[in-house]
mmCIF file of C-alpha atoms in Angstrom:
data_model
loop_
_atom_site.group_PDB
_atom_site.id
_atom_site.type_symbol
_atom_site.label_atom_id
_atom_site.label_comp_id
_atom_site.label_asym_id
_atom_site.label_seq_id
_atom_site.Cartn_x
_atom_site.Cartn_y
_atom_site.Cartn_z
ATOM 1 C CA MET A 1 87.738 52.284 -0.797
ATOM 2 C CA THR A 2 87.958 55.519 1.064
ATOM 3 C CA ILE A 3 86.635 55.492 4.605
ATOM 4 C CA ARG A 4 83.749 58.091 3.417
ATOM 5 C CA LYS A 5 82.538 55.249 0.892
ATOM 6 C CA ALA A 6 82.677 52.567 3.522
ATOM 7 C CA LEU A 7 80.802 54.602 6.092
ATOM 8 C CA LEU A 8 78.266 55.431 3.297
ATOM 9 C CA ARG A 9 77.714 51.780 2.282
ATOM 10 C CA ALA A 10 77.511 50.659 5.707
ATOM 11 C CA PHE A 11 74.738 53.270 6.383
ATOM 12 C CA LEU A 12 72.786 52.166 3.450
ATOM 13 C CA LEU A 13 72.896 48.554 4.450
ATOM 14 C CA ILE A 14 71.861 49.479 7.918
ATOM 15 C CA GLY A 15 69.027 51.510 6.551
ATOM 16 C CA ARG A 16 67.709 49.027 4.000
ATOM 17 C CA ALA A 17 67.052 46.227 6.635
ATOM 18 C CA PRO A 18 64.313 48.202 8.380
ATOM 19 C CA ALA A 19 62.948 49.335 5.055
ATOM 20 C CA ILE A 20 62.538 45.875 4.002
ATOM 21 C CA LEU A 21 61.283 44.716 7.287
ATOM 22 C CA LEU A 22 58.512 47.400 6.939
ATOM 23 C CA ALA A 23 57.477 46.344 3.484
ATOM 24 C CA VAL A 24 57.093 42.851 4.575
ATOM 25 C CA LEU A 25 55.026 43.896 7.477
ATOM 26 C CA ALA A 26 52.971 46.193 5.502
ATOM 27 C CA PHE A 27 52.305 43.270 2.917
ATOM 28 C CA VAL A 28 51.350 40.864 5.673
ATOM 29 C CA LYS A 29 48.867 43.443 7.229
ATOM 30 C CA ALA A 30 47.391 44.395 3.659
ATOM 31 C CA ARG A 31 47.021 40.391 2.967
ATOM 32 C CA GLU A 32 45.366 39.854 6.315
ATOM 33 C CA ALA A 33 42.957 42.703 5.732
ATOM 34 C CA VAL A 34 42.104 41.420 2.292
ATOM 35 C CA GLN A 35 41.644 37.818 3.506
ATOM 36 C CA ALA A 36 39.267 39.091 6.342
ATOM 37 C CA GLU A 37 37.393 41.030 4.086
ATOM 38 C CA ILE A 38 37.002 38.197 1.539
ATOM 39 C CA GLU A 39 35.860 35.803 4.488
ATOM 40 C CA HIS A 40 33.468 38.512 5.621
ATOM 41 C CA GLY A 41 31.930 38.710 2.238
ATOM 42 C CA LEU A 42 31.652 34.975 1.777
ATOM 43 C CA VAL A 43 30.039 34.604 5.355
ATOM 44 C CA ALA A 44 27.452 37.398 4.306
ATOM 45 C CA GLN A 45 26.705 35.633 0.888
ATOM 46 C CA ALA A 46 26.259 32.239 2.595
ATOM 47 C CA GLU A 47 24.090 33.825 5.327
ATOM 48 C CA ALA A 48 21.806 35.659 2.466
ATOM 49 C CA ILE A 49 21.692 32.334 0.596
ATOM 50 C CA ALA A 50 20.621 30.282 3.650
ATOM 51 C CA SER A 51 18.063 33.033 4.410
ATOM 52 C CA ASP A 52 16.546 32.765 1.016
ATOM 53 C CA ILE A 53 16.505 28.847 1.312
ATOM 54 C CA ASN A 54 14.749 29.139 4.638
ATOM 55 C CA ARG A 55 12.054 31.391 3.456
ATOM 56 C CA ILE A 56 11.330 29.286 0.400
ATOM 57 C CA MET A 57 11.069 26.148 2.514
ATOM 58 C CA PHE A 58 9.067 27.854 5.035
ATOM 59 C CA GLU A 59 6.541 28.973 2.409
ATOM 60 C CA ARG A 60 6.455 25.229 1.073
ATOM 61 C CA LEU A 61 5.619 24.015 4.593
ATOM 62 C CA GLN A 62 3.116 26.753 5.298
ATOM 63 C CA ASN A 63 1.378 25.633 1.977
ATOM 64 C CA ALA A 64 1.163 22.023 3.269
ATOM 65 C CA ALA A 65 0.173 22.944 6.681
ATOM 66 C CA THR A 66 -2.799 25.232 5.507
ATOM 67 C CA TRP A 67 -3.904 23.029 2.360
ATOM 68 C CA SER A 68 -4.350 19.940 4.366
ATOM 69 C CA THR A 69 -6.915 21.426 6.635
ATOM 70 C CA LEU A 70 -9.095 22.885 3.727
ATOM 71 C CA GLU A 71 -12.798 21.590 3.617
ATOM 72 C CA VAL A 72 -12.332 20.114 0.023
ATOM 73 C CA MET A 73 -9.571 17.777 1.698
ATOM 74 C CA GLN A 74 -12.527 16.098 3.263
ATOM 75 C CA ASP A 75 -13.426 14.541 -0.228
ATOM 76 C CA LEU A 76 -10.907 11.777 0.565
ATOM 77 C CA GLN A 77 -13.909 10.369 2.859
ATOM 78 C CA VAL A 78 -15.683 9.657 -0.468
ATOM 79 C CA GLN A 79 -12.688 8.644 -2.681
ATOM 80 C CA ASP A 80 -12.886 12.139 -4.453
ATOM 81 C CA VAL A 81 -15.764 10.627 -6.466
ATOM 82 C CA ASP A 82 -16.562 13.958 -8.416
ATOM 83 C CA LYS A 83 -12.689 14.767 -8.783
ATOM 84 C CA ARG A 84 -13.183 18.250 -7.077
ATOM 85 C CA LEU A 85 -10.010 17.520 -5.005
ATOM 86 C CA SER A 86 -8.221 16.587 -7.947
ATOM 87 C CA ASN A 87 -9.350 19.687 -9.772
ATOM 88 C CA PHE A 88 -8.339 21.757 -7.008
ATOM 89 C CA LEU A 89 -4.841 20.370 -6.863
ATOM 90 C CA ALA A 90 -4.474 20.734 -10.419
ATOM 91 C CA LYS A 91 -5.373 24.458 -10.172
ATOM 92 C CA LEU A 92 -2.838 24.971 -7.259
ATOM 93 C CA LYS A 93 -0.014 23.284 -9.361
ATOM 94 C CA THR A 94 -0.728 25.662 -12.163
ATOM 95 C CA GLY A 95 -1.371 28.572 -9.953
ATOM 96 C CA TYR A 96 2.310 28.284 -8.386
ATOM 97 C CA GLY A 97 3.986 28.281 -11.556
ATOM 98 C CA GLY A 98 6.272 25.349 -11.442
ATOM 99 C CA VAL A 99 6.896 25.374 -7.912
ATOM 100 C CA TYR A 100 5.508 21.932 -7.331
ATOM 101 C CA ARG A 101 6.061 19.197 -9.815
ATOM 102 C CA GLU A 102 3.056 17.217 -8.551
ATOM 103 C CA LEU A 103 0.560 17.356 -5.916
ATOM 104 C CA TYR A 104 -1.343 14.150 -4.648
ATOM 105 C CA ALA A 105 -3.805 13.021 -1.754
ATOM 106 C CA LEU A 106 -3.602 9.549 -0.720
ATOM 107 C CA ASN A 107 -6.027 7.354 1.074
ATOM 108 C CA ARG A 108 -5.052 5.550 4.225
ATOM 109 C CA ASP A 109 -3.712 2.746 2.071
ATOM 110 C CA GLY A 110 -1.049 5.066 0.524
ATOM 111 C CA ILE A 111 -3.150 5.059 -2.972
ATOM 112 C CA VAL A 112 -3.608 8.058 -4.889
ATOM 113 C CA VAL A 113 -7.215 9.186 -4.857
ATOM 114 C CA SER A 114 -6.633 12.655 -6.033
ATOM 115 C CA SER A 115 -3.695 14.221 -8.067
ATOM 116 C CA SER A 116 -2.786 17.202 -9.872
ATOM 117 C CA ASN A 117 -2.069 14.848 -12.797
ATOM 118 C CA PRO A 118 -4.690 12.331 -13.676
ATOM 119 C CA ALA A 119 -2.161 9.632 -14.823
ATOM 120 C CA PHE A 120 -1.153 8.872 -11.115
ATOM 121 C CA LEU A 121 -4.739 8.212 -9.847
ATOM 122 C CA GLY A 122 -4.911 4.710 -8.498
ATOM 123 C CA GLN A 123 -0.858 4.358 -8.158
ATOM 124 C CA ARG A 124 0.860 3.759 -4.843
ATOM 125 C CA ILE A 125 3.275 6.495 -3.854
ATOM 126 C CA ALA A 126 6.478 4.921 -2.425
ATOM 127 C CA ARG A 127 7.084 6.230 1.256
ATOM 128 C CA LEU A 128 11.066 6.964 1.517
ATOM 129 C CA PRO A 129 12.386 7.314 4.996
ATOM 130 C CA VAL A 130 11.790 10.768 6.756
ATOM 131 C CA TRP A 131 14.627 12.999 6.450
ATOM 132 C CA GLN A 132 13.447 15.839 8.398
ATOM 133 C CA ALA A 133 10.369 16.378 10.630
ATOM 134 C CA THR A 134 8.621 19.659 12.023
ATOM 135 C CA THR A 135 5.195 20.940 13.124
ATOM 136 C CA LEU A 136 3.608 24.018 11.832
ATOM 137 C CA ALA A 137 0.280 25.317 12.802
ATOM 138 C CA GLY A 138 -0.564 22.100 14.420
ATOM 139 C CA ALA A 139 0.154 20.123 11.181
ATOM 140 C CA VAL A 140 2.693 17.391 11.470
ATOM 141 C CA LEU A 141 5.204 17.752 8.526
ATOM 142 C CA ALA A 142 7.584 15.162 7.271
ATOM 143 C CA LEU A 143 10.276 15.892 4.486
ATOM 144 C CA GLU A 144 11.895 13.114 2.442
ATOM 145 C CA ARG A 145 15.625 13.708 1.192
ATOM 146 C CA PRO A 146 15.660 15.269 -2.305
ATOM 147 C CA VAL A 147 15.519 12.797 -4.963
ATOM 148 C CA ARG A 148 17.331 13.417 -8.248
ATOM 149 C CA SER A 149 16.549 11.807 -11.795
ATOM 150 C CA GLY A 150 18.761 13.532 -14.507
ATOM 151 C CA GLU A 151 18.417 17.421 -14.297
ATOM 152 C CA ALA A 152 15.041 17.018 -12.329
ATOM 153 C CA ALA A 153 15.299 16.978 -8.460
ATOM 154 C CA THR A 154 12.219 16.675 -6.111
ATOM 155 C CA LEU A 155 11.698 17.119 -2.467
ATOM 156 C CA ALA A 156 8.458 15.437 -0.985
ATOM 157 C CA ILE A 157 6.601 17.160 1.936
ATOM 158 C CA ARG A 158 3.995 14.857 3.491
ATOM 159 C CA THR A 159 1.229 15.778 6.035
ATOM 160 C CA PRO A 160 -1.677 13.890 7.446
ATOM 161 C CA ILE A 161 -5.362 14.717 6.382
ATOM 162 C CA ALA A 162 -7.630 14.329 9.367
ATOM 163 C CA SER A 163 -11.461 14.141 9.129
ATOM 164 C CA GLN A 164 -13.112 17.391 10.571
ATOM 165 C CA PHE A 165 -15.728 15.063 12.000
ATOM 166 C CA GLY A 166 -14.012 12.447 14.150
ATOM 167 C CA GLY A 167 -10.395 13.360 13.840
ATOM 168 C CA GLU A 168 -9.203 10.247 12.517
ATOM 169 C CA ALA A 169 -6.777 10.270 9.574
ATOM 170 C CA LEU A 170 -8.359 10.046 6.150
ATOM 171 C CA GLY A 171 -4.932 9.874 4.388
ATOM 172 C CA GLU A 172 -2.131 12.204 3.551
ATOM 173 C CA LEU A 173 -1.333 15.111 1.426
ATOM 174 C CA ILE A 174 2.013 15.114 -0.640
ATOM 175 C CA LEU A 175 3.607 18.015 -2.180
ATOM 176 C CA GLN A 176 6.356 17.355 -4.666
ATOM 177 C CA PHE A 177 8.364 20.563 -4.613
ATOM 178 C CA ASP A 178 10.814 21.367 -7.505
ATOM 179 C CA TRP A 179 14.140 20.995 -5.456
ATOM 180 C CA GLY A 180 15.760 22.321 -8.915
ATOM 181 C CA GLN A 181 14.577 25.598 -7.518
ATOM 182 C CA ILE A 182 17.313 25.594 -5.120
ATOM 183 C CA ASP A 183 20.060 24.651 -7.611
ATOM 184 C CA ALA A 184 19.058 27.480 -9.638
ATOM 185 C CA LEU A 185 19.330 29.638 -6.553
ATOM 186 C CA LEU A 186 22.706 28.749 -6.230
ATOM 187 C CA ASP A 187 23.587 28.901 -9.801
ATOM 188 C CA THR A 188 22.848 32.716 -9.435
ATOM 189 C CA ALA A 189 24.957 33.236 -6.245
ATOM 190 C CA ALA A 190 27.823 31.239 -8.228
ATOM 191 C CA SER A 191 28.760 34.128 -10.432
ATOM 192 C CA GLY A 192 32.379 34.736 -10.860
ATOM 193 C CA GLY A 193 33.606 31.420 -11.124
ATOM 194 C CA ARG A 194 32.524 30.505 -7.522
ATOM 195 C CA MET A 195 30.965 27.098 -6.686
ATOM 196 C CA VAL A 196 28.253 27.107 -4.059
ATOM 197 C CA ALA A 197 26.399 24.107 -2.343
ATOM 198 C CA VAL A 198 24.094 23.210 0.573
ATOM 199 C CA VAL A 199 25.370 20.167 2.492
ATOM 200 C CA ASP A 200 23.772 18.490 5.482
ATOM 201 C CA THR A 201 25.149 17.644 8.911
ATOM 202 C CA SER A 202 27.128 14.566 7.371
ATOM 203 C CA GLY A 203 28.735 16.373 4.552
ATOM 204 C CA GLY A 204 26.338 14.973 1.961
ATOM 205 C CA MET A 205 25.578 17.481 -0.590
ATOM 206 C CA LEU A 206 22.117 18.423 -1.149
ATOM 207 C CA ALA A 207 22.174 20.962 -3.922
ATOM 208 C CA ALA A 208 24.859 22.723 -5.856
ATOM 209 C CA SER A 209 25.667 25.280 -8.494
ATOM 210 C CA ARG A 210 26.007 24.086 -12.016
ATOM 211 C CA ARG A 211 29.826 23.333 -12.009
ATOM 212 C CA LEU A 212 29.564 21.210 -9.095
ATOM 213 C CA ARG A 213 26.500 19.168 -10.552
ATOM 214 C CA ASP A 214 28.256 18.914 -13.937
ATOM 215 C CA ALA A 215 31.200 17.399 -12.040
ATOM 216 C CA GLY A 216 28.912 14.710 -10.692
ATOM 217 C CA LEU A 217 29.245 15.573 -7.026
ATOM 218 C CA LEU A 218 25.670 15.103 -6.295
ATOM 219 C CA SER A 219 25.902 11.423 -6.215
ATOM 220 C CA GLY A 220 25.389 11.353 -2.479
ATOM 221 C CA GLN A 221 28.897 11.099 -1.285
ATOM 222 C CA ALA A 222 30.060 13.256 1.558
ATOM 223 C CA LEU A 223 32.485 16.111 1.022
ATOM 224 C CA GLY A 224 35.978 15.541 2.416
#
Protein backbone atom coordinates (compact mmCIF):
# COMPACT_ATOMS: atom_id res chain seq x y z
CA MET A 1 0.00 0.00 0.00
CA THR A 2 1.37 3.37 -0.96
CA ILE A 3 1.60 6.24 1.51
CA ARG A 4 -0.93 8.13 -0.58
CA LYS A 5 -3.52 5.36 -0.29
CA ALA A 6 -2.87 4.97 3.42
CA LEU A 7 -3.37 8.68 4.02
CA LEU A 8 -6.57 8.69 1.92
CA ARG A 9 -8.01 5.73 3.86
CA ALA A 10 -7.17 7.36 7.17
CA PHE A 11 -8.78 10.58 6.05
CA LEU A 12 -11.97 8.74 5.01
CA LEU A 13 -12.16 6.91 8.36
CA ILE A 14 -11.67 10.13 10.28
CA GLY A 15 -14.30 11.92 8.22
CA ARG A 16 -16.84 9.08 8.47
CA ALA A 17 -17.08 9.07 12.28
CA PRO A 18 -18.40 12.65 12.60
CA ALA A 19 -20.84 11.98 9.75
CA ILE A 20 -22.23 8.92 11.51
CA LEU A 21 -22.45 10.82 14.80
CA LEU A 22 -24.28 13.69 13.14
CA ALA A 23 -26.70 11.25 11.50
CA VAL A 24 -27.43 9.58 14.85
CA LEU A 25 -27.99 12.95 16.53
CA ALA A 26 -30.30 14.03 13.74
CA PHE A 27 -32.31 10.81 14.09
CA VAL A 28 -32.61 11.21 17.85
CA LYS A 29 -33.74 14.82 17.50
CA ALA A 30 -36.27 13.89 14.84
CA ARG A 31 -37.59 11.04 16.96
CA GLU A 32 -37.95 13.35 19.97
CA ALA A 33 -39.77 15.92 17.85
CA VAL A 34 -42.17 13.30 16.48
CA GLN A 35 -42.76 11.88 19.96
CA ALA A 36 -43.44 15.36 21.35
CA GLU A 37 -45.89 16.03 18.52
CA ILE A 38 -47.68 12.73 19.17
CA GLU A 39 -47.89 13.45 22.90
CA HIS A 40 -49.20 16.94 22.19
CA GLY A 41 -51.84 15.52 19.86
CA LEU A 42 -52.94 12.92 22.40
CA VAL A 43 -53.16 15.52 25.17
CA ALA A 44 -55.22 17.80 22.92
CA GLN A 45 -57.54 14.92 22.01
CA ALA A 46 -57.93 13.88 25.65
CA GLU A 47 -58.79 17.46 26.61
CA ALA A 48 -61.36 17.65 23.81
CA ILE A 49 -63.00 14.39 24.92
CA ALA A 50 -63.03 15.51 28.55
CA SER A 51 -64.62 18.80 27.50
CA ASP A 52 -67.36 16.95 25.60
CA ILE A 53 -68.07 14.67 28.58
CA ASN A 54 -68.16 17.64 30.96
CA ARG A 55 -70.62 19.43 28.68
CA ILE A 56 -72.88 16.38 28.43
CA MET A 57 -72.86 15.80 32.18
CA PHE A 58 -73.46 19.47 32.98
CA GLU A 59 -76.52 19.44 30.72
CA ARG A 60 -77.85 16.33 32.49
CA LEU A 61 -77.28 17.87 35.93
CA GLN A 62 -78.90 21.09 34.78
CA ASN A 63 -81.94 19.10 33.65
CA ALA A 64 -82.25 17.45 37.06
CA ALA A 65 -81.83 20.72 38.94
CA THR A 66 -84.41 22.53 36.78
CA TRP A 67 -87.03 19.80 36.49
CA SER A 68 -87.07 19.07 40.23
CA THR A 69 -88.37 22.59 40.92
CA LEU A 70 -91.20 22.62 38.35
CA GLU A 71 -94.75 23.04 39.57
CA VAL A 72 -95.82 19.68 38.12
CA MET A 73 -93.48 17.94 40.59
CA GLN A 74 -95.82 19.05 43.38
CA ASP A 75 -98.24 16.36 42.22
CA LEU A 76 -96.22 14.00 44.42
CA GLN A 77 -98.23 15.44 47.33
CA VAL A 78 -101.36 13.76 45.96
CA GLN A 79 -99.54 10.64 44.68
CA ASP A 80 -99.95 11.86 41.09
CA VAL A 81 -103.54 10.60 41.04
CA ASP A 82 -104.30 12.02 37.59
CA LYS A 83 -100.92 10.84 36.16
CA ARG A 84 -100.07 14.38 35.08
CA LEU A 85 -96.49 14.01 36.33
CA SER A 86 -96.08 10.60 34.71
CA ASN A 87 -97.25 12.02 31.38
CA PHE A 88 -94.82 14.89 31.76
CA LEU A 89 -91.90 12.52 32.41
CA ALA A 90 -92.90 10.39 29.42
CA LYS A 91 -92.90 13.47 27.17
CA LEU A 92 -89.47 14.49 28.47
CA LYS A 93 -88.04 11.06 27.76
CA THR A 94 -89.44 11.09 24.22
CA GLY A 95 -88.39 14.67 23.59
CA TYR A 96 -84.79 13.98 24.58
CA GLY A 97 -84.52 11.20 22.02
CA GLY A 98 -82.83 8.43 23.95
CA VAL A 99 -80.72 10.59 26.27
CA TYR A 100 -82.58 9.08 29.23
CA ARG A 101 -83.46 5.44 29.63
CA GLU A 102 -86.12 6.19 32.27
CA LEU A 103 -87.33 9.05 34.47
CA TYR A 104 -88.92 8.47 37.88
CA ALA A 105 -90.46 10.43 40.72
CA LEU A 106 -90.39 8.61 44.08
CA ASN A 107 -92.33 9.35 47.24
CA ARG A 108 -90.72 9.59 50.69
CA ASP A 109 -90.77 5.80 51.02
CA GLY A 110 -88.77 5.29 47.81
CA ILE A 111 -91.78 3.98 45.84
CA VAL A 112 -92.21 5.01 42.20
CA VAL A 113 -95.29 7.26 42.08
CA SER A 114 -94.65 8.70 38.61
CA SER A 115 -92.62 7.28 35.75
CA SER A 116 -91.93 7.66 32.04
CA ASN A 117 -92.69 3.93 31.89
CA PRO A 118 -95.97 2.83 33.58
CA ALA A 119 -94.49 -0.63 34.20
CA PHE A 120 -92.37 0.82 37.02
CA LEU A 121 -95.23 2.39 38.98
CA GLY A 122 -95.42 1.03 42.50
CA GLN A 123 -91.93 -0.44 42.41
CA ARG A 124 -89.17 0.39 44.85
CA ILE A 125 -86.00 1.66 43.17
CA ALA A 126 -82.85 0.36 44.83
CA ARG A 127 -80.63 3.14 46.15
CA LEU A 128 -76.97 2.53 45.35
CA PRO A 129 -74.11 4.28 47.17
CA VAL A 130 -73.48 7.87 46.12
CA TRP A 131 -70.52 8.01 43.77
CA GLN A 132 -70.36 11.78 43.20
CA ALA A 133 -72.33 14.66 44.69
CA THR A 134 -72.65 18.32 43.82
CA THR A 135 -74.96 21.33 44.09
CA LEU A 136 -76.32 23.24 41.10
CA ALA A 137 -78.74 26.16 41.22
CA GLY A 138 -79.56 25.27 44.81
CA ALA A 139 -80.37 21.63 44.01
CA VAL A 140 -78.44 18.84 45.71
CA LEU A 141 -77.49 16.26 43.09
CA ALA A 142 -76.22 12.74 43.75
CA LEU A 143 -74.76 10.49 41.07
CA GLU A 144 -74.51 6.74 41.34
CA ARG A 145 -71.66 4.88 39.67
CA PRO A 146 -72.54 3.75 36.11
CA VAL A 147 -74.20 0.32 36.04
CA ARG A 148 -73.83 -2.05 33.08
CA SER A 149 -76.11 -4.83 31.92
CA GLY A 150 -74.83 -6.38 28.72
CA GLU A 151 -74.43 -3.61 26.17
CA ALA A 152 -76.62 -1.20 28.17
CA ALA A 153 -75.12 1.24 30.66
CA THR A 154 -76.97 3.63 32.97
CA LEU A 155 -75.97 6.42 35.32
CA ALA A 156 -78.59 7.52 37.86
CA ILE A 157 -78.86 11.19 38.84
CA ARG A 158 -80.95 11.79 41.95
CA THR A 159 -82.22 15.05 43.41
CA PRO A 160 -84.82 15.81 46.12
CA ILE A 161 -88.23 17.27 45.29
CA ALA A 162 -89.21 19.83 47.91
CA SER A 163 -92.68 21.16 48.67
CA GLN A 164 -93.21 24.69 47.37
CA PHE A 165 -95.30 25.44 50.43
CA GLY A 166 -93.68 24.03 53.54
CA GLY A 167 -90.25 23.22 52.11
CA GLU A 168 -90.31 19.62 53.34
CA ALA A 169 -89.15 16.82 51.06
CA LEU A 170 -91.91 15.25 48.99
CA GLY A 171 -89.70 12.63 47.42
CA GLU A 172 -87.01 12.36 44.82
CA LEU A 173 -86.54 12.75 41.07
CA ILE A 174 -84.32 10.18 39.32
CA LEU A 175 -82.91 10.60 35.85
CA GLN A 176 -81.54 7.39 34.35
CA PHE A 177 -79.00 8.77 31.90
CA ASP A 178 -77.96 6.47 29.05
CA TRP A 179 -74.24 6.15 29.87
CA GLY A 180 -73.77 4.27 26.60
CA GLN A 181 -73.64 7.70 24.96
CA ILE A 182 -70.25 8.20 26.63
CA ASP A 183 -69.07 4.87 25.21
CA ALA A 184 -70.24 6.02 21.78
CA LEU A 185 -68.30 9.26 22.16
CA LEU A 186 -65.15 7.26 22.92
CA ASP A 187 -65.83 4.98 19.93
CA THR A 188 -65.74 8.03 17.67
CA ALA A 189 -62.48 9.23 19.24
CA ALA A 190 -60.86 5.80 18.87
CA SER A 191 -60.50 5.93 15.10
CA GLY A 192 -57.25 4.68 13.61
CA GLY A 193 -56.96 1.72 15.95
CA ARG A 194 -56.62 3.76 19.14
CA MET A 195 -58.17 2.66 22.43
CA VAL A 196 -59.75 5.31 24.65
CA ALA A 197 -61.09 5.01 28.19
CA VAL A 198 -62.39 7.14 31.06
CA VAL A 199 -61.06 6.08 34.46
CA ASP A 200 -61.74 7.28 37.98
CA THR A 201 -59.16 8.32 40.56
CA SER A 202 -58.61 4.72 41.65
CA GLY A 203 -57.96 3.56 38.09
CA GLY A 204 -61.36 1.91 37.65
CA MET A 205 -62.65 2.09 34.09
CA LEU A 206 -65.96 3.95 33.75
CA ALA A 207 -66.33 4.01 29.98
CA ALA A 208 -64.27 2.69 27.08
CA SER A 209 -64.09 2.41 23.32
CA ARG A 210 -65.29 -0.74 21.58
CA ARG A 211 -62.04 -2.75 21.61
CA LEU A 212 -61.66 -2.33 25.36
CA ARG A 213 -65.31 -3.19 25.99
CA ASP A 214 -65.08 -6.29 23.83
CA ALA A 215 -61.97 -7.33 25.76
CA GLY A 216 -64.02 -7.35 28.98
CA LEU A 217 -62.07 -4.53 30.62
CA LEU A 218 -65.17 -2.84 32.06
CA SER A 219 -65.65 -5.39 34.80
CA GLY A 220 -64.54 -2.91 37.44
CA GLN A 221 -60.92 -3.85 38.01
CA ALA A 222 -58.38 -1.04 38.18
CA LEU A 223 -55.98 -0.50 35.33
CA GLY A 224 -52.40 -1.43 36.13
